[in-house]
Amino acid sequence: MKALRVAVAIAMVMASGLPVLAASEPPPGAASCSGCHTSGAATASPVSRLYSRDAGEIMTAMTGFRDGSLPATVMNRIAKGFSDDELRAIATWLAAQK
């Protein structure tokens, strides 16, 4: 029983320090990105692929869409619905996807 407690404690410590992993559940809002942004590298699309892109680059684009400094047709309306923390979680998750 003691060994199980130690194993669970180690797993919890390790999990709390890990970045969002590719296999993790997407944060709220991230799953809807795939409606326009392809997740497959081989799929041709005029909309940019977000998976594996730099999280800072995604965050910069999303905040630019939100504050209107980047031109957009749809993304400006979508980005306004998210806080900085929510956008950061989405960007981090998308960047971790392969």
Short mmCIF file of C-alpha atoms in Angstrom, two decimals:
data_model
loop_
_atom_site.label_atom_id
_atom_site.label_comp_id
_atom_site.label_asym_id
_atom_site.label_seq_id
_atom_site.Cartn_x
_atom_site.Cartn_y
_atom_site.Cartn_z
CA MET A 1 0.00 0.00 0.00
CA LYS A 2 2.88 2.35 0.83
CA ALA A 3 4.48 1.70 -2.57
CA LEU A 4 1.20 2.59 -4.30
CA ARG A 5 0.96 5.87 -2.38
CA VAL A 6 4.53 6.75 -3.34
CA ALA A 7 3.88 5.89 -6.99
CA VAL A 8 0.72 8.03 -7.05
CA ALA A 9 2.53 10.93 -5.36
CA ILE A 10 5.40 10.76 -7.88
CA ALA A 11 2.95 10.61 -10.78
CA MET A 12 1.07 13.65 -9.46
CA VAL A 13 4.26 15.68 -9.04
CA MET A 14 5.45 14.73 -12.52
CA ALA A 15 2.07 15.50 -14.12
CA SER A 16 1.85 18.94 -12.53
CA GLY A 17 5.14 19.99 -14.10
CA LEU A 18 4.54 18.72 -17.58
CA PRO A 19 3.44 20.95 -20.43
CA VAL A 20 0.19 20.19 -22.20
CA LEU A 21 0.78 16.98 -24.09
CA ALA A 22 -0.37 16.21 -27.58
CA ALA A 23 -2.60 13.40 -26.35
CA SER A 24 -4.37 15.59 -23.80
CA GLU A 25 -7.93 16.79 -24.14
CA PRO A 26 -8.18 20.10 -25.99
CA PRO A 27 -9.01 23.14 -23.85
CA PRO A 28 -12.42 24.73 -24.41
CA GLY A 29 -12.53 26.30 -27.85
CA ALA A 30 -9.54 24.50 -29.33
CA ALA A 31 -11.48 21.64 -30.87
CA SER A 32 -13.51 24.07 -32.97
CA CYS A 33 -10.32 25.30 -34.73
CA SER A 34 -10.26 22.13 -36.79
CA GLY A 35 -13.49 23.23 -38.46
CA CYS A 36 -11.44 25.55 -40.69
CA HIS A 37 -7.79 24.79 -39.90
CA THR A 38 -6.70 21.40 -41.14
CA SER A 39 -4.99 19.03 -38.74
CA GLY A 40 -3.45 16.85 -41.44
CA ALA A 41 -0.15 17.85 -43.00
CA ALA A 42 -1.10 16.29 -46.33
CA THR A 43 -4.44 18.09 -46.65
CA ALA A 44 -4.39 21.07 -48.98
CA SER A 45 -6.28 24.05 -47.58
CA PRO A 46 -6.14 27.81 -48.06
CA VAL A 47 -6.51 28.17 -44.27
CA SER A 48 -3.21 27.84 -42.41
CA ARG A 49 -2.42 24.72 -40.40
CA LEU A 50 -2.13 25.39 -36.65
CA TYR A 51 -0.90 22.07 -35.31
CA SER A 52 2.79 22.22 -34.33
CA ARG A 53 3.04 25.98 -34.90
CA ASP A 54 4.78 28.07 -32.29
CA ALA A 55 2.45 28.84 -29.35
CA GLY A 56 3.69 32.44 -29.17
CA GLU A 57 2.95 32.93 -32.85
CA ILE A 58 -0.59 31.61 -32.39
CA MET A 59 -1.09 33.77 -29.29
CA THR A 60 0.16 36.88 -31.11
CA ALA A 61 -2.19 36.25 -34.03
CA MET A 62 -5.18 35.59 -31.77
CA THR A 63 -4.63 38.75 -29.70
CA GLY A 64 -4.16 40.71 -32.95
CA PHE A 65 -7.47 39.40 -34.26
CA ARG A 66 -9.11 40.17 -30.94
CA ASP A 67 -7.92 43.78 -30.71
CA GLY A 68 -8.42 44.44 -34.43
CA SER A 69 -4.75 45.07 -35.27
CA LEU A 70 -4.81 42.11 -37.69
CA PRO A 71 -7.35 42.10 -40.51
CA ALA A 72 -9.84 39.23 -40.40
CA THR A 73 -13.19 38.16 -41.72
CA VAL A 74 -14.10 35.61 -39.06
CA MET A 75 -11.21 35.31 -36.59
CA ASN A 76 -11.80 38.75 -35.09
CA ARG A 77 -15.25 37.67 -33.95
CA ILE A 78 -14.02 34.31 -32.68
CA ALA A 79 -11.03 35.72 -30.80
CA LYS A 80 -13.16 38.25 -28.91
CA GLY A 81 -14.81 35.37 -27.08
CA PHE A 82 -11.62 34.27 -25.31
CA SER A 83 -9.59 35.66 -22.41
CA ASP A 84 -5.79 35.76 -22.48
CA ASP A 85 -5.64 32.62 -20.33
CA GLU A 86 -8.03 30.77 -22.63
CA LEU A 87 -6.09 31.85 -25.74
CA ARG A 88 -2.82 30.80 -24.11
CA ALA A 89 -4.25 27.36 -23.31
CA ILE A 90 -5.50 26.96 -26.88
CA ALA A 91 -2.18 28.12 -28.38
CA THR A 92 -0.19 25.81 -26.11
CA TRP A 93 -2.39 22.84 -26.95
CA LEU A 94 -2.29 23.50 -30.71
CA ALA A 95 1.49 23.89 -30.63
CA ALA A 96 1.82 20.50 -28.90
CA GLN A 97 -0.20 18.71 -31.59
CA LYS A 98 1.65 16.79 -34.28
#
